[in-house]
């Protein structure tokens, strides 16, 4: 069954959302670390900000659900195709050699997936309360995406460093 259709009650939806946001916070922090290696403190700052938003969001969800015990969602229960939350970067794409534009693109991919996750729930959950809240969350993800787009527009392509790949794919001779 599609995940969005399994969001039959508020607690289930909130439990998934907390798991998603906490995981996203970690990924944003990793991207920030990467940008610090690249001496790009401004973009690092943006990723820290997004990590902070995700943590704040997770906390809000926890506060909102106080009194009701949220079911614990283990990663293997997610049913998400990649085994990771939709807002988290694919580990294979996380590379400290990544340049700024690439890091921003990974982050945007994360925000886009988070948006799509919430958006599909806002359309397909059988519970109207869940649908309404998911629509709110989807809008927030859109704001994060807009923030990253602004940064990406500021990366001048001509000055973007070429990334040295010490282990290029093998070319047949
Ligand atoms: Zn986000």
PDB file of C-alpha atoms and ligand atoms in Angstrom:
ATOM      1  CA  UNK A   1       0.000   0.000   0.000  1.00  0.00           C
ATOM      2  CA  UNK A   2       1.194   3.485  -0.757  1.00  0.00           C
ATOM      3  CA  UNK A   3       2.722   5.169   2.281  1.00  0.00           C
ATOM      4  CA  UNK A   4       0.517   8.232   1.905  1.00  0.00           C
ATOM      5  CA  UNK A   5      -2.562   6.030   2.221  1.00  0.00           C
ATOM      6  CA  UNK A   6      -1.198   4.453   5.387  1.00  0.00           C
ATOM      7  CA  UNK A   7      -1.377   7.849   7.117  1.00  0.00           C
ATOM      8  CA  UNK A   8      -4.761   6.987   8.514  1.00  0.00           C
ATOM      9  CA  UNK A   9      -4.437   8.923  11.769  1.00  0.00           C
ATOM     10  CA  UNK A  10      -2.629  11.935  13.134  1.00  0.00           C
ATOM     11  CA  UNK A  11      -0.234  10.046  15.419  1.00  0.00           C
ATOM     12  CA  UNK A  12       1.045   7.880  12.592  1.00  0.00           C
ATOM     13  CA  UNK A  13       1.594  10.912  10.411  1.00  0.00           C
ATOM     14  CA  UNK A  14       3.345  12.846  13.195  1.00  0.00           C
ATOM     15  CA  UNK A  15       5.572   9.877  13.999  1.00  0.00           C
ATOM     16  CA  UNK A  16       6.738   9.687  10.401  1.00  0.00           C
ATOM     17  CA  UNK A  17       7.202  13.435  10.256  1.00  0.00           C
ATOM     18  CA  UNK A  18       9.398  13.507  13.369  1.00  0.00           C
ATOM     19  CA  UNK A  19      11.546  10.715  11.943  1.00  0.00           C
ATOM     20  CA  UNK A  20      11.827  12.558   8.638  1.00  0.00           C
ATOM     21  CA  UNK A  21      12.766  15.904  10.174  1.00  0.00           C
ATOM     22  CA  UNK A  22      15.332  14.481  12.586  1.00  0.00           C
ATOM     23  CA  UNK A  23      17.049  12.591   9.820  1.00  0.00           C
ATOM     24  CA  UNK A  24      16.952  15.659   7.577  1.00  0.00           C
ATOM     25  CA  UNK A  25      18.624  17.738  10.308  1.00  0.00           C
ATOM     26  CA  UNK A  26      21.542  15.320  10.373  1.00  0.00           C
ATOM     27  CA  UNK A  27      21.927  15.414   6.598  1.00  0.00           C
ATOM     28  CA  UNK A  28      21.851  19.199   6.513  1.00  0.00           C
ATOM     29  CA  UNK A  29      24.563  19.249   9.177  1.00  0.00           C
ATOM     30  CA  UNK A  30      26.676  16.907   7.049  1.00  0.00           C
ATOM     31  CA  UNK A  31      26.297  19.221   4.077  1.00  0.00           C
ATOM     32  CA  UNK A  32      27.269  22.159   6.298  1.00  0.00           C
ATOM     33  CA  UNK A  33      30.416  20.317   7.410  1.00  0.00           C
ATOM     34  CA  UNK A  34      31.221  19.735   3.763  1.00  0.00           C
ATOM     35  CA  UNK A  35      30.886  23.399   2.918  1.00  0.00           C
ATOM     36  CA  UNK A  36      33.171  24.288   5.804  1.00  0.00           C
ATOM     37  CA  UNK A  37      35.797  22.004   4.272  1.00  0.00           C
ATOM     38  CA  UNK A  38      35.286  23.977   1.068  1.00  0.00           C
ATOM     39  CA  UNK A  39      35.720  27.234   2.878  1.00  0.00           C
ATOM     40  CA  UNK A  40      32.250  28.315   1.997  1.00  0.00           C
ATOM     41  CA  UNK A  41      30.966  29.552   5.362  1.00  0.00           C
ATOM     42  CA  UNK A  42      27.936  31.318   3.898  1.00  0.00           C
ATOM     43  CA  UNK A  43      26.462  28.238   2.300  1.00  0.00           C
ATOM     44  CA  UNK A  44      27.483  26.219   5.381  1.00  0.00           C
ATOM     45  CA  UNK A  45      25.449  28.723   7.373  1.00  0.00           C
ATOM     46  CA  UNK A  46      22.426  28.096   5.117  1.00  0.00           C
ATOM     47  CA  UNK A  47      22.649  24.349   5.671  1.00  0.00           C
ATOM     48  CA  UNK A  48      22.952  24.916   9.444  1.00  0.00           C
ATOM     49  CA  UNK A  49      19.847  27.048   9.228  1.00  0.00           C
ATOM     50  CA  UNK A  50      17.965  24.272   7.436  1.00  0.00           C
ATOM     51  CA  UNK A  51      19.200  21.763  10.029  1.00  0.00           C
ATOM     52  CA  UNK A  52      17.898  24.121  12.700  1.00  0.00           C
ATOM     53  CA  UNK A  53      14.492  24.419  10.954  1.00  0.00           C
ATOM     54  CA  UNK A  54      14.227  20.644  10.778  1.00  0.00           C
ATOM     55  CA  UNK A  55      15.015  20.281  14.494  1.00  0.00           C
ATOM     56  CA  UNK A  56      12.571  23.036  15.347  1.00  0.00           C
ATOM     57  CA  UNK A  57       9.948  21.357  13.237  1.00  0.00           C
ATOM     58  CA  UNK A  58      10.579  17.992  14.903  1.00  0.00           C
ATOM     59  CA  UNK A  59      10.235  19.693  18.303  1.00  0.00           C
ATOM     60  CA  UNK A  60       6.972  21.384  17.278  1.00  0.00           C
ATOM     61  CA  UNK A  61       5.604  18.039  16.206  1.00  0.00           C
ATOM     62  CA  UNK A  62       6.637  16.493  19.507  1.00  0.00           C
ATOM     63  CA  UNK A  63       4.954  19.343  21.413  1.00  0.00           C
ATOM     64  CA  UNK A  64       1.828  19.046  19.332  1.00  0.00           C
ATOM     65  CA  UNK A  65       1.581  15.358  20.030  1.00  0.00           C
ATOM     66  CA  UNK A  66       2.148  15.682  23.757  1.00  0.00           C
ATOM     67  CA  UNK A  67      -0.134  13.483  25.730  1.00  0.00           C
ATOM     68  CA  UNK A  68      -0.444  10.973  22.972  1.00  0.00           C
ATOM     69  CA  UNK A  69       2.369   8.489  22.664  1.00  0.00           C
ATOM     70  CA  UNK A  70       3.741   8.632  19.165  1.00  0.00           C
ATOM     71  CA  UNK A  71       4.463   5.251  17.676  1.00  0.00           C
ATOM     72  CA  UNK A  72       8.220   4.782  17.230  1.00  0.00           C
ATOM     73  CA  UNK A  73       9.138   4.556  13.593  1.00  0.00           C
ATOM     74  CA  UNK A  74      12.248   2.496  13.005  1.00  0.00           C
ATOM     75  CA  UNK A  75      14.091   3.060   9.726  1.00  0.00           C
ATOM     76  CA  UNK A  76      13.149  -0.408   8.516  1.00  0.00           C
ATOM     77  CA  UNK A  77       9.485   0.411   9.125  1.00  0.00           C
ATOM     78  CA  UNK A  78       9.562   3.484   6.941  1.00  0.00           C
ATOM     79  CA  UNK A  79       8.765   1.619   3.792  1.00  0.00           C
ATOM     80  CA  UNK A  80      10.548   4.447   2.024  1.00  0.00           C
ATOM     81  CA  UNK A  81      12.244   3.186  -1.032  1.00  0.00           C
ATOM     82  CA  UNK A  82      15.723   4.285  -0.078  1.00  0.00           C
ATOM     83  CA  UNK A  83      15.383   3.162   3.564  1.00  0.00           C
ATOM     84  CA  UNK A  84      15.967   6.751   4.484  1.00  0.00           C
ATOM     85  CA  UNK A  85      13.607   9.622   4.908  1.00  0.00           C
ATOM     86  CA  UNK A  86      12.574  11.436   1.776  1.00  0.00           C
ATOM     87  CA  UNK A  87      14.336  14.578   2.996  1.00  0.00           C
ATOM     88  CA  UNK A  88      17.696  12.873   3.426  1.00  0.00           C
ATOM     89  CA  UNK A  89      20.439  12.854   0.883  1.00  0.00           C
ATOM     90  CA  UNK A  90      21.482   9.640  -0.707  1.00  0.00           C
ATOM     91  CA  UNK A  91      24.703   8.752   1.094  1.00  0.00           C
ATOM     92  CA  UNK A  92      26.278   7.804  -2.230  1.00  0.00           C
ATOM     93  CA  UNK A  93      25.831  11.385  -3.374  1.00  0.00           C
ATOM     94  CA  UNK A  94      27.419  12.779  -0.238  1.00  0.00           C
ATOM     95  CA  UNK A  95      30.977  13.420  -1.142  1.00  0.00           C
ATOM     96  CA  UNK A  96      33.299  15.882   0.514  1.00  0.00           C
ATOM     97  CA  UNK A  97      34.661  16.737  -2.915  1.00  0.00           C
ATOM     98  CA  UNK A  98      31.285  18.127  -3.819  1.00  0.00           C
ATOM     99  CA  UNK A  99      31.356  21.731  -4.854  1.00  0.00           C
ATOM    100  CA  UNK A 100      28.890  24.331  -3.672  1.00  0.00           C
ATOM    101  CA  UNK A 101      26.471  23.957  -6.573  1.00  0.00           C
ATOM    102  CA  UNK A 102      26.436  20.179  -6.149  1.00  0.00           C
ATOM    103  CA  UNK A 103      25.831  20.418  -2.410  1.00  0.00           C
ATOM    104  CA  UNK A 104      22.963  22.831  -3.028  1.00  0.00           C
ATOM    105  CA  UNK A 105      21.520  20.447  -5.579  1.00  0.00           C
ATOM    106  CA  UNK A 106      21.647  17.540  -3.122  1.00  0.00           C
ATOM    107  CA  UNK A 107      19.928  19.683  -0.505  1.00  0.00           C
ATOM    108  CA  UNK A 108      17.298  20.736  -3.025  1.00  0.00           C
ATOM    109  CA  UNK A 109      16.687  17.114  -3.936  1.00  0.00           C
ATOM    110  CA  UNK A 110      16.092  16.444  -0.240  1.00  0.00           C
ATOM    111  CA  UNK A 111      13.666  19.306   0.173  1.00  0.00           C
ATOM    112  CA  UNK A 112      11.862  18.337  -3.010  1.00  0.00           C
ATOM    113  CA  UNK A 113      11.395  14.760  -1.796  1.00  0.00           C
ATOM    114  CA  UNK A 114      10.170  16.002   1.590  1.00  0.00           C
ATOM    115  CA  UNK A 115       7.723  18.283  -0.181  1.00  0.00           C
ATOM    116  CA  UNK A 116       6.481  15.458  -2.391  1.00  0.00           C
ATOM    117  CA  UNK A 117       6.105  13.198   0.648  1.00  0.00           C
ATOM    118  CA  UNK A 118       3.963  15.715   2.527  1.00  0.00           C
ATOM    119  CA  UNK A 119       2.134  16.757  -0.603  1.00  0.00           C
ATOM    120  CA  UNK A 120       1.048  13.224  -1.523  1.00  0.00           C
ATOM    121  CA  UNK A 121      -0.218  12.768   2.035  1.00  0.00           C
ATOM    122  CA  UNK A 122      -2.107  16.057   1.798  1.00  0.00           C
ATOM    123  CA  UNK A 123      -3.878  14.609  -1.237  1.00  0.00           C
ATOM    124  CA  UNK A 124      -4.230  10.958  -0.350  1.00  0.00           C
ATOM    125  CA  UNK A 125      -4.506  10.435   3.393  1.00  0.00           C
ATOM    126  CA  UNK A 126      -7.946   9.176   4.369  1.00  0.00           C
ATOM    127  CA  UNK A 127      -7.932  11.518   7.406  1.00  0.00           C
ATOM    128  CA  UNK A 128      -8.912  15.166   6.775  1.00  0.00           C
ATOM    129  CA  UNK A 129      -6.905  16.457   9.763  1.00  0.00           C
ATOM    130  CA  UNK A 130      -3.798  14.681   8.495  1.00  0.00           C
ATOM    131  CA  UNK A 131      -4.374  16.059   5.006  1.00  0.00           C
ATOM    132  CA  UNK A 132      -4.611  19.630   6.307  1.00  0.00           C
ATOM    133  CA  UNK A 133      -1.458  19.377   8.413  1.00  0.00           C
ATOM    134  CA  UNK A 134       0.472  17.672   5.632  1.00  0.00           C
ATOM    135  CA  UNK A 135      -0.481  20.534   3.310  1.00  0.00           C
ATOM    136  CA  UNK A 136       1.007  22.992   5.846  1.00  0.00           C
ATOM    137  CA  UNK A 137       4.209  20.952   6.057  1.00  0.00           C
ATOM    138  CA  UNK A 138       4.431  20.750   2.261  1.00  0.00           C
ATOM    139  CA  UNK A 139       4.301  24.559   2.105  1.00  0.00           C
ATOM    140  CA  UNK A 140       7.157  24.829   4.590  1.00  0.00           C
ATOM    141  CA  UNK A 141       9.283  22.552   2.443  1.00  0.00           C
ATOM    142  CA  UNK A 142       8.544  24.772  -0.527  1.00  0.00           C
ATOM    143  CA  UNK A 143       9.964  27.720   1.425  1.00  0.00           C
ATOM    144  CA  UNK A 144      13.146  25.759   2.154  1.00  0.00           C
ATOM    145  CA  UNK A 145      13.416  24.956  -1.525  1.00  0.00           C
ATOM    146  CA  UNK A 146      13.054  28.629  -2.454  1.00  0.00           C
ATOM    147  CA  UNK A 147      15.832  29.529  -0.016  1.00  0.00           C
ATOM    148  CA  UNK A 148      18.175  27.030  -1.660  1.00  0.00           C
ATOM    149  CA  UNK A 149      17.224  28.190  -5.139  1.00  0.00           C
ATOM    150  CA  UNK A 150      18.247  31.704  -4.196  1.00  0.00           C
ATOM    151  CA  UNK A 151      21.654  30.422  -3.144  1.00  0.00           C
ATOM    152  CA  UNK A 152      22.079  28.354  -6.256  1.00  0.00           C
ATOM    153  CA  UNK A 153      21.352  31.414  -8.415  1.00  0.00           C
ATOM    154  CA  UNK A 154      24.191  33.187  -6.591  1.00  0.00           C
ATOM    155  CA  UNK A 155      26.793  30.552  -7.439  1.00  0.00           C
ATOM    156  CA  UNK A 156      28.516  31.951 -10.493  1.00  0.00           C
ATOM    157  CA  UNK A 157      29.084  29.018 -12.778  1.00  0.00           C
ATOM    158  CA  UNK A 158      32.286  30.373 -14.266  1.00  0.00           C
ATOM    159  CA  UNK A 159      34.071  30.579 -10.930  1.00  0.00           C
ATOM    160  CA  UNK A 160      32.760  27.281  -9.618  1.00  0.00           C
ATOM    161  CA  UNK A 161      35.809  25.170  -8.957  1.00  0.00           C
ATOM    162  CA  UNK A 162      36.315  22.004 -10.921  1.00  0.00           C
ATOM    163  CA  UNK A 163      36.309  19.111  -8.548  1.00  0.00           C
ATOM    164  CA  UNK A 164      39.262  16.796  -8.715  1.00  0.00           C
ATOM    165  CA  UNK A 165      38.163  13.189  -8.744  1.00  0.00           C
ATOM    166  CA  UNK A 166      40.989  10.940  -7.500  1.00  0.00           C
ATOM    167  CA  UNK A 167      39.142   7.812  -8.548  1.00  0.00           C
ATOM    168  CA  UNK A 168      37.569   8.404 -11.951  1.00  0.00           C
ATOM    169  CA  UNK A 169      35.392   5.711 -13.474  1.00  0.00           C
ATOM    170  CA  UNK A 170      37.425   3.235 -15.520  1.00  0.00           C
ATOM    171  CA  UNK A 171      37.419   3.894 -19.209  1.00  0.00           C
ATOM    172  CA  UNK A 172      37.715   0.886 -21.513  1.00  0.00           C
ATOM    173  CA  UNK A 173      40.927   1.100 -23.554  1.00  0.00           C
TER     174      UNK A 173
HETATM  175 ZN1  LIG B   1      12.859  21.114   4.800  1.00  0.00          ZN
END
